[in-house]
């Protein structure tokens, strides 16, 4: 065995890899969750086929697709076809073959010749040659080759960085009703550090706001929808996840030109106050029901803007971001299905259980969120406990939830005015020092306005969510070993490929030296 060879055991797979093919153990949660999602999807997809057959739709179903013989690591002739477009070691594809039932075929593709050699060896070692087939190709080219015939039921895109270059081909190579699994790791771009780069890659302006992780998910979803709409297709998100150093979405893709007309009503620009972090949404389109026929919908352009030139709460100006996806980012029914089918033998099962439980409690029709520390920090007031603030919102007659993206998140349908009124009432009970209330600051302008009513902070019976009562692992601590996205794989097309970091060493000095010579 080569000295550079690594032996990796994860789930039911055991693989060998050499050279600089990329493997990140932190992503085990990603792979475990993907297995759970595809397992639930495959079951649901099989049931949909049977329903279509019973309605007379011409769908070929063999007996091998029944629940009684649905076993992992066994080829199912009427099962799902999966493409892992960026396979690297082949670990994910092998785990899919060995741990997901109702699978017909898996294509494990990579552009690196050395990576494909690893994939071939690992497929044989794990005895999944009947299901997993290696492919040495450019991912986008491979998907374009499948856009008309032999489309895939599932396509998994887990690139290093931005996935946008793969989306055009992916939305064409997926079957009607198929599942796309897409990861993005360029969080600095999506979270507002470089909004101009975000626009060039995703067609949306990102903002540096406290709910940047949810905004990142919604930017990615609108980007996928935009690519799908060009071909008369649209998406339905099943689960949208922010975890560790990446975001991951699971969406179904459907065909329907008429349904694409609803897209503008699912998108909005975001007005973000630079002083108090309040936000408002400006939809791109609105739907109005026909007065004569409620089944008919009229597509209209909304009036705007949604805010005044200065923030009504603190008097500061706004930044404009987006467009972002404003429709639900999860399917509650599907989340429950994944919770039921997820195997407790997975190493990260407790985390899957906890995260999905929080997701199942999230408010679906409320984009973005506040954070407890920011609401308190803006007006320099003593921070209330999470249960106290949640109780105040519930006592006011509004809904509130956590989001899995932030342990101090406040997601609520209460108007921003009500949220600040509640904080004003809290400040009355816990007055701040006059030295901290400087004229024309957000704190001064917000506290200068009296609350419209006195809000109650009495403990509400629904303030403590079920996932918290049950003690689920809801918010993951930073895994110190191997933390972060790691380095990009260097086992690429040719042996002449060198690390970008090494290539750029001393670049500025070389350029300066060249300029002095010239």
Coordinates of C-alpha atoms in Angstrom, one line a residue:
X1 CA 0.0 0.0 0.0
X2 CA 1.3 3.5 -0.9
X3 CA 2.4 5.7 2.0
X4 CA 0.1 8.4 0.8
X5 CA -3.0 6.1 0.8
X6 CA -5.7 6.8 3.4
X7 CA -8.2 4.3 4.7
X8 CA -11.6 6.0 5.4
X9 CA -14.5 4.3 7.0
X10 CA -17.8 6.1 7.1
X11 CA -21.3 4.6 7.4
X12 CA -21.2 1.2 5.6
X13 CA -18.5 2.3 3.2
X14 CA -14.7 1.7 3.5
X15 CA -12.6 3.4 0.9
X16 CA -9.0 4.0 0.0
X17 CA -7.8 7.2 -1.4
X18 CA -4.4 8.6 -2.3
X19 CA -2.7 11.8 -3.4
X20 CA -4.7 15.1 -2.8
X21 CA -8.2 13.9 -3.5
X22 CA -10.4 15.9 -1.1
X23 CA -12.1 14.3 1.9
X24 CA -13.6 16.3 4.8
X25 CA -14.9 14.4 7.8
X26 CA -17.0 17.4 9.0
X27 CA -19.2 16.7 6.0
X28 CA -20.4 13.4 7.4
X29 CA -23.5 15.2 8.7
X30 CA -24.1 16.4 5.1
X31 CA -23.8 12.9 3.8
X32 CA -25.9 11.3 6.5
X33 CA -28.7 13.9 6.0
X34 CA -28.5 13.4 2.2
X35 CA -28.9 9.6 2.7
X36 CA -31.9 10.2 4.9
X37 CA -33.5 12.7 2.5
X38 CA -33.0 10.5 -0.6
X39 CA -34.3 7.5 1.2
X40 CA -37.5 9.4 2.1
X41 CA -37.7 10.8 -1.4
X42 CA -37.2 7.4 -3.1
X43 CA -40.1 5.9 -1.1
X44 CA -42.4 8.9 -1.9
X45 CA -41.3 8.9 -5.6
X46 CA -42.1 5.2 -5.9
X47 CA -45.6 5.8 -4.4
X48 CA -46.2 8.6 -6.9
X49 CA -45.3 6.2 -9.7
X50 CA -47.9 3.7 -8.4
X51 CA -50.5 6.4 -8.2
X52 CA -49.9 7.6 -11.7
X53 CA -50.2 3.9 -12.9
X54 CA -53.5 3.5 -11.1
X55 CA -54.7 6.7 -12.9
X56 CA -53.9 5.3 -16.2
X57 CA -50.6 7.2 -16.8
X58 CA -48.1 5.1 -18.8
X59 CA -45.5 4.4 -16.1
X60 CA -43.6 1.1 -16.2
X61 CA -43.5 -0.5 -12.7
X62 CA -41.9 -3.9 -12.0
X63 CA -42.5 -6.0 -8.9
X64 CA -39.0 -5.3 -7.7
X65 CA -40.1 -1.8 -6.5
X66 CA -42.4 -3.0 -3.8
X67 CA -41.6 -2.3 -0.1
X68 CA -41.2 -6.0 0.6
X69 CA -38.0 -6.2 -1.5
X70 CA -36.7 -2.6 -1.1
X71 CA -33.3 -3.1 0.2
X72 CA -30.1 -1.1 0.1
X73 CA -27.2 -2.5 -1.9
X74 CA -29.6 -4.4 -4.1
X75 CA -30.3 -3.1 -7.6
X76 CA -33.9 -2.1 -8.1
X77 CA -34.9 -2.2 -11.7
X78 CA -37.6 0.5 -11.3
X79 CA -35.7 2.4 -8.7
X80 CA -34.1 5.9 -8.9
X81 CA -31.1 6.9 -10.9
X82 CA -28.6 9.2 -9.1
X83 CA -25.8 11.3 -10.4
X84 CA -23.1 12.5 -8.1
X85 CA -21.5 15.0 -10.5
X86 CA -18.5 15.9 -8.3
X87 CA -17.6 12.6 -6.7
X88 CA -13.9 13.0 -5.6
X89 CA -13.3 9.8 -3.6
X90 CA -16.6 8.1 -4.5
X91 CA -17.4 7.8 -0.8
X92 CA -20.8 9.5 -1.1
X93 CA -21.9 7.4 -4.1
X94 CA -20.8 4.2 -2.4
X95 CA -22.7 5.1 0.8
X96 CA -25.8 5.9 -1.3
X97 CA -25.5 2.4 -2.9
X98 CA -25.1 0.6 0.4
X99 CA -27.5 2.6 2.6
X100 CA -30.4 3.7 0.3
X101 CA -33.0 1.3 -0.9
X102 CA -34.9 1.6 -4.3
X103 CA -31.8 2.6 -6.2
X104 CA -31.3 1.5 -9.8
X105 CA -28.1 3.2 -10.8
X106 CA -25.6 5.7 -9.5
X107 CA -23.1 7.6 -11.7
X108 CA -20.0 8.7 -9.7
X109 CA -18.4 11.3 -11.9
X110 CA -15.2 13.4 -11.5
X111 CA -13.1 15.5 -13.9
X112 CA -9.9 14.2 -12.2
X113 CA -8.3 11.1 -13.7
X114 CA -6.6 10.2 -10.4
X115 CA -9.9 10.6 -8.5
X116 CA -11.7 8.4 -11.0
X117 CA -9.0 5.7 -10.5
X118 CA -9.8 5.9 -6.8
X119 CA -13.5 5.7 -7.5
X120 CA -13.1 2.5 -9.6
X121 CA -11.0 0.8 -7.0
X122 CA -13.4 1.7 -4.1
X123 CA -16.4 0.5 -6.1
X124 CA -14.8 -2.9 -6.5
X125 CA -13.6 -3.0 -2.9
X126 CA -17.2 -2.2 -1.6
X127 CA -18.9 -4.7 -3.9
X128 CA -21.3 -2.2 -5.5
X129 CA -20.3 -2.6 -9.1
X130 CA -23.9 -3.6 -9.9
X131 CA -25.1 -0.2 -8.9
X132 CA -22.3 2.4 -9.0
X133 CA -20.6 3.2 -12.3
X134 CA -17.6 5.5 -12.5
X135 CA -17.5 8.4 -15.0
X136 CA -14.5 10.6 -16.1
X137 CA -16.1 13.7 -17.5
X138 CA -16.7 17.4 -17.0
X139 CA -19.8 17.6 -14.8
X140 CA -21.6 20.3 -16.8
X141 CA -20.9 18.4 -20.1
X142 CA -22.1 15.1 -18.6
X143 CA -25.4 16.8 -17.5
X144 CA -26.0 18.5 -20.8
X145 CA -25.6 15.1 -22.5
X146 CA -28.5 13.9 -20.4
X147 CA -30.8 16.9 -20.8
X148 CA -33.0 15.2 -23.4
X149 CA -32.7 11.4 -22.8
X150 CA -31.8 9.3 -19.7
X151 CA -32.4 12.2 -17.3
X152 CA -31.7 11.5 -13.6
X153 CA -34.1 11.1 -10.7
X154 CA -31.6 12.6 -8.3
X155 CA -28.6 14.9 -9.0
X156 CA -26.2 15.7 -6.1
X157 CA -24.0 18.8 -6.5
X158 CA -21.5 19.3 -3.7
X159 CA -18.8 21.6 -5.2
X160 CA -16.0 23.4 -3.5
X161 CA -17.3 27.0 -3.5
X162 CA -20.1 28.3 -5.7
X163 CA -22.5 25.8 -7.5
X164 CA -23.9 28.3 -10.0
X165 CA -21.9 27.1 -13.0
X166 CA -23.5 23.7 -12.7
X167 CA -27.1 24.9 -12.3
X168 CA -28.1 25.5 -16.0
X169 CA -27.2 21.9 -16.9
X170 CA -28.6 20.4 -13.7
X171 CA -32.1 21.8 -14.1
X172 CA -32.2 20.3 -17.6
X173 CA -30.8 16.9 -16.7
X174 CA -33.2 16.2 -13.9
X175 CA -36.5 14.4 -14.5
X176 CA -39.9 16.0 -13.9
X177 CA -40.4 15.8 -10.2
X178 CA -36.8 14.8 -9.6
X179 CA -34.6 15.9 -6.7
X180 CA -31.7 18.3 -6.7
X181 CA -29.2 18.4 -3.8
X182 CA -27.0 21.5 -4.0
X183 CA -24.3 22.7 -1.6
X184 CA -22.7 26.2 -1.6
X185 CA -19.6 26.8 0.6
X186 CA -18.8 30.4 -0.5
X187 CA -20.5 31.8 2.6
X188 CA -18.4 35.0 2.6
X189 CA -19.9 35.9 -0.8
X190 CA -23.5 34.9 0.2
X191 CA -23.3 36.5 3.6
X192 CA -22.6 40.0 2.3
X193 CA -18.9 40.5 2.3
X194 CA -18.7 41.0 -1.4
X195 CA -22.2 41.8 -2.7
X196 CA -20.9 42.6 -6.2
X197 CA -19.4 39.1 -6.5
X198 CA -22.7 37.6 -5.2
X199 CA -24.6 39.4 -8.0
X200 CA -22.2 38.1 -10.6
X201 CA -22.4 34.5 -9.4
X202 CA -26.0 34.3 -8.1
X203 CA -27.9 37.2 -9.7
X204 CA -28.6 38.7 -6.3
X205 CA -27.1 41.3 -4.0
X206 CA -26.2 39.9 -0.5
X207 CA -26.4 42.0 2.6
X208 CA -24.4 41.9 5.9
X209 CA -27.3 41.3 8.2
X210 CA -27.8 39.1 11.3
X211 CA -30.1 36.8 9.3
X212 CA -27.4 36.5 6.6
X213 CA -27.5 32.6 6.7
X214 CA -31.2 32.5 5.8
X215 CA -30.7 35.2 3.2
X216 CA -27.9 33.0 1.7
X217 CA -30.3 30.1 1.4
X218 CA -32.9 32.3 -0.2
X219 CA -30.4 33.7 -2.6
X220 CA -29.4 30.2 -3.7
X221 CA -33.0 29.2 -4.1
X222 CA -33.9 32.2 -6.3
X223 CA -30.8 31.4 -8.4
X224 CA -31.9 27.8 -9.0
X225 CA -35.5 29.0 -9.8
X226 CA -34.1 31.5 -12.3
X227 CA -32.2 28.8 -14.1
X228 CA -35.2 26.4 -14.0
X229 CA -37.6 29.1 -15.3
X230 CA -35.6 29.5 -18.6
X231 CA -36.7 25.9 -19.5
X232 CA -40.3 26.2 -18.3
X233 CA -39.5 24.5 -15.0
X234 CA -39.8 25.6 -11.4
X235 CA -38.7 24.3 -8.0
X236 CA -40.4 23.3 -4.7
X237 CA -38.0 23.3 -1.7
X238 CA -38.2 20.3 0.6
X239 CA -35.4 21.2 3.1
X240 CA -33.1 24.2 3.2
X241 CA -30.2 23.9 5.6
X242 CA -27.5 26.1 7.0
X243 CA -24.8 24.1 8.8
X244 CA -21.2 24.5 9.7
X245 CA -19.4 26.4 6.9
X246 CA -22.0 25.7 4.1
X247 CA -25.6 25.8 3.0
X248 CA -27.4 22.9 1.5
X249 CA -30.8 22.8 -0.3
X250 CA -33.0 19.8 -1.3
X251 CA -35.5 20.9 -4.0
X252 CA -37.8 19.1 -6.4
X253 CA -37.9 20.3 -10.0
X254 CA -41.1 20.3 -12.0
X255 CA -42.1 21.2 -15.5
X256 CA -44.9 23.7 -16.1
X257 CA -44.7 27.0 -18.1
X258 CA -47.9 28.4 -16.4
X259 CA -46.5 27.7 -12.9
X260 CA -43.4 29.7 -13.8
X261 CA -45.6 32.8 -13.9
X262 CA -45.9 32.5 -10.1
X263 CA -42.2 33.0 -9.7
X264 CA -42.3 36.9 -9.3
X265 CA -44.7 36.5 -6.4
X266 CA -42.1 34.2 -4.7
X267 CA -39.3 36.8 -4.9
X268 CA -38.6 40.1 -3.2
X269 CA -36.0 42.8 -2.6
X270 CA -34.8 43.4 0.9
X271 CA -34.6 46.9 2.5
X272 CA -32.2 46.7 5.4
X273 CA -31.8 49.6 7.8
X274 CA -28.1 50.5 8.4
X275 CA -28.9 51.8 11.9
X276 CA -31.2 49.4 13.7
X277 CA -31.0 46.3 11.4
X278 CA -34.8 46.4 10.7
X279 CA -35.8 44.9 7.4
X280 CA -38.7 45.1 5.0
X281 CA -39.6 43.2 1.8
X282 CA -40.6 44.5 -1.6
X283 CA -42.2 41.7 -3.7
X284 CA -41.4 41.6 -7.4
X285 CA -45.0 40.5 -8.1
X286 CA -48.4 40.0 -6.5
X287 CA -51.3 37.7 -7.1
X288 CA -54.9 38.9 -7.2
X289 CA -57.9 36.6 -7.5
X290 CA -60.4 37.2 -10.2
X291 CA -63.6 38.6 -8.6
X292 CA -65.8 36.6 -11.0
X293 CA -63.8 33.3 -10.8
X294 CA -61.8 32.6 -7.6
X295 CA -59.9 29.8 -9.4
X296 CA -58.4 32.3 -11.8
X297 CA -55.4 34.4 -10.8
X298 CA -54.2 37.8 -12.1
X299 CA -50.5 38.5 -12.1
X300 CA -49.8 42.1 -11.1
X301 CA -46.8 44.4 -10.5
X302 CA -46.8 45.8 -7.0
X303 CA -46.4 49.5 -6.1
X304 CA -43.5 50.6 -3.9
X305 CA -41.1 51.2 -2.3
X306 CA -42.0 49.3 0.8
X307 CA -40.2 51.8 3.1
X308 CA -39.6 55.6 3.3
X309 CA -36.2 57.1 2.5
X310 CA -35.3 57.0 6.2
X311 CA -36.1 54.2 8.6
X312 CA -39.4 54.9 10.4
X313 CA -37.9 53.4 13.6
X314 CA -34.4 54.9 13.9
X315 CA -34.2 57.5 11.1
X316 CA -31.2 55.9 9.3
X317 CA -30.9 55.0 5.6
X318 CA -31.4 51.7 4.0
X319 CA -29.4 49.3 1.9
X320 CA -31.2 47.3 -0.8
X321 CA -30.4 43.6 -1.4
X322 CA -31.9 40.7 -3.3
X323 CA -33.9 39.5 -4.9
X324 CA -34.4 36.6 -2.6
X325 CA -36.8 33.6 -2.4
X326 CA -39.7 34.5 -0.1
X327 CA -41.9 31.4 -0.4
X328 CA -41.5 28.5 2.1
X329 CA -38.0 27.0 2.2
X330 CA -39.1 23.7 3.8
X331 CA -41.9 21.2 3.3
X332 CA -43.2 20.3 6.8
X333 CA -44.7 17.0 5.6
X334 CA -41.4 15.9 4.0
X335 CA -39.4 17.0 7.0
X336 CA -41.6 14.7 9.2
X337 CA -41.1 11.9 6.7
X338 CA -37.3 12.2 6.9
X339 CA -37.5 12.3 10.7
X340 CA -39.5 9.0 10.6
X341 CA -37.2 7.2 8.1
X342 CA -33.8 8.5 9.3
X343 CA -31.7 5.6 10.6
X344 CA -30.6 5.9 14.3
X345 CA -27.4 4.0 13.2
X346 CA -26.1 7.1 11.5
X347 CA -23.2 8.7 13.4
X348 CA -24.9 12.1 13.2
X349 CA -28.4 10.9 13.8
X350 CA -28.9 13.0 17.0
X351 CA -27.9 16.1 15.1
X352 CA -30.2 15.2 12.2
X353 CA -33.0 14.6 14.7
X354 CA -32.4 17.9 16.5
X355 CA -31.9 20.1 13.4
X356 CA -35.0 18.7 11.6
X357 CA -37.1 19.1 14.7
X358 CA -36.2 22.8 14.9
X359 CA -36.9 23.1 11.1
X360 CA -40.3 21.5 11.6
X361 CA -41.1 24.3 14.2
X362 CA -39.9 27.2 12.0
X363 CA -42.5 29.6 10.7
X364 CA -42.9 28.9 7.0
X365 CA -44.4 32.2 5.8
X366 CA -41.9 34.6 7.6
X367 CA -38.7 35.3 5.7
X368 CA -35.6 36.3 7.7
X369 CA -35.3 36.8 11.5
X370 CA -34.0 39.1 14.3
X371 CA -31.5 38.0 16.9
X372 CA -31.9 38.5 20.6
X373 CA -28.5 40.2 21.2
X374 CA -28.9 42.6 18.3
X375 CA -32.3 43.8 19.4
X376 CA -30.9 44.5 22.8
X377 CA -27.6 45.9 21.5
X378 CA -29.2 48.5 19.3
X379 CA -30.8 50.2 22.3
X380 CA -28.0 49.2 24.8
X381 CA -30.5 47.5 27.1
X382 CA -30.0 44.5 29.4
X383 CA -30.7 41.4 27.3
X384 CA -34.0 39.6 28.2
X385 CA -34.0 35.8 28.3
X386 CA -35.2 34.1 25.1
X387 CA -38.3 32.7 26.8
X388 CA -39.2 36.2 28.1
X389 CA -39.0 37.8 24.7
X390 CA -40.8 34.9 23.0
X391 CA -43.5 35.2 25.7
X392 CA -44.0 38.9 25.0
X393 CA -44.5 38.3 21.3
X394 CA -46.9 35.4 21.9
X395 CA -48.8 37.5 24.5
X396 CA -49.2 40.2 21.9
X397 CA -51.1 37.8 19.7
X398 CA -48.3 37.0 17.2
X399 CA -46.4 33.8 16.2
X400 CA -42.8 33.2 17.0
X401 CA -40.2 30.5 16.4
X402 CA -36.5 29.7 16.4
X403 CA -34.7 29.0 13.2
X404 CA -32.0 26.2 13.0
X405 CA -29.6 28.8 11.7
X406 CA -29.1 30.8 14.9
X407 CA -29.5 29.8 18.5
X408 CA -30.7 33.4 19.5
X409 CA -33.0 33.8 16.5
X410 CA -36.4 35.5 16.7
X411 CA -38.5 34.6 13.7
X412 CA -41.9 36.3 14.0
X413 CA -44.9 37.6 12.0
X414 CA -45.1 40.5 14.3
X415 CA -44.6 43.9 12.5
X416 CA -41.2 45.5 13.2
X417 CA -43.1 48.3 15.0
X418 CA -44.4 45.8 17.5
X419 CA -41.0 44.2 18.0
X420 CA -39.5 47.6 18.9
X421 CA -42.5 48.5 21.1
X422 CA -41.8 45.3 23.0
X423 CA -38.2 46.3 23.4
X424 CA -39.3 49.8 24.5
X425 CA -41.5 48.2 27.2
X426 CA -38.5 46.1 28.3
X427 CA -36.3 49.2 28.5
X428 CA -38.8 50.8 30.8
X429 CA -38.4 47.9 33.2
X430 CA -34.6 48.0 32.8
X431 CA -33.7 51.6 32.1
X432 CA -30.4 52.3 30.3
X433 CA -27.9 54.9 31.3
X434 CA -28.5 58.3 29.9
X435 CA -24.9 58.5 28.9
X436 CA -25.6 55.7 26.4
X437 CA -28.5 57.5 24.8
X438 CA -26.7 59.9 22.5
X439 CA -28.8 62.1 20.2
X440 CA -29.5 60.9 16.7
X441 CA -28.2 57.4 17.4
X442 CA -30.5 54.5 16.7
X443 CA -31.0 53.9 20.4
X444 CA -32.0 57.6 21.0
X445 CA -34.4 57.7 18.0
X446 CA -36.1 54.4 18.9
X447 CA -36.5 55.1 22.6
X448 CA -37.8 58.6 21.9
X449 CA -40.9 57.0 20.5
X450 CA -43.4 55.8 23.2
X451 CA -44.8 52.3 22.7
X452 CA -48.4 52.1 21.5
X453 CA -49.3 49.8 24.4
X454 CA -47.9 48.1 27.4
X455 CA -46.8 44.6 26.4
X456 CA -46.8 41.7 28.9
X457 CA -43.7 39.7 29.6
X458 CA -45.6 37.1 31.6
X459 CA -44.4 33.6 30.8
X460 CA -46.5 32.1 27.9
X461 CA -47.1 28.3 27.9
X462 CA -45.9 28.0 24.3
X463 CA -42.7 30.0 24.7
X464 CA -40.6 26.9 25.3
X465 CA -40.6 24.9 22.0
X466 CA -41.0 21.1 22.0
X467 CA -37.5 20.5 20.6
X468 CA -36.0 22.4 23.5
X469 CA -38.2 20.5 26.1
X470 CA -37.0 17.2 24.6
X471 CA -33.4 18.2 24.9
X472 CA -32.5 17.6 21.2
X473 CA -29.1 18.6 19.8
X474 CA -30.6 21.7 18.1
X475 CA -27.5 23.8 17.5
X476 CA -24.2 22.2 16.8
X477 CA -21.0 23.3 18.5
X478 CA -18.1 24.0 16.3
X479 CA -16.2 20.7 15.6
X480 CA -12.7 21.7 16.3
X481 CA -10.8 19.0 14.4
X482 CA -10.9 19.5 10.6
X483 CA -13.1 22.5 11.1
X484 CA -13.8 24.6 8.0
X485 CA -14.2 23.9 4.3
X486 CA -10.6 22.7 4.0
X487 CA -8.5 23.0 0.9
X488 CA -9.7 22.4 -2.6
X489 CA -8.8 19.0 -4.1
X490 CA -5.6 19.2 -6.2
X491 CA -5.9 15.9 -8.0
X492 CA -7.1 17.5 -11.1
X493 CA -6.9 16.9 -14.9
X494 CA -3.1 16.7 -15.3
X495 CA 0.0 16.2 -13.3
X496 CA 1.0 19.8 -14.2
X497 CA -1.7 21.2 -11.9
X498 CA -0.2 23.0 -8.9
X499 CA -1.8 24.6 -5.9
X500 CA -3.1 28.1 -6.5
X501 CA -1.5 29.2 -3.2
X502 CA 1.9 28.0 -4.3
X503 CA 1.5 29.5 -7.8
X504 CA 0.7 32.9 -6.3
X505 CA 3.6 32.9 -3.7
X506 CA 5.7 36.1 -4.2
X507 CA 3.3 37.2 -7.0
X508 CA 3.3 40.8 -5.9
X509 CA 7.0 41.0 -5.5
X510 CA 7.5 39.5 -9.0
X511 CA 5.0 42.0 -10.5
X512 CA 6.7 44.9 -8.7
X513 CA 10.1 43.8 -9.9
X514 CA 8.8 43.5 -13.5
X515 CA 7.3 47.0 -13.3
X516 CA 10.7 48.4 -12.1
X517 CA 12.4 46.7 -15.1
X518 CA 9.9 48.0 -17.6

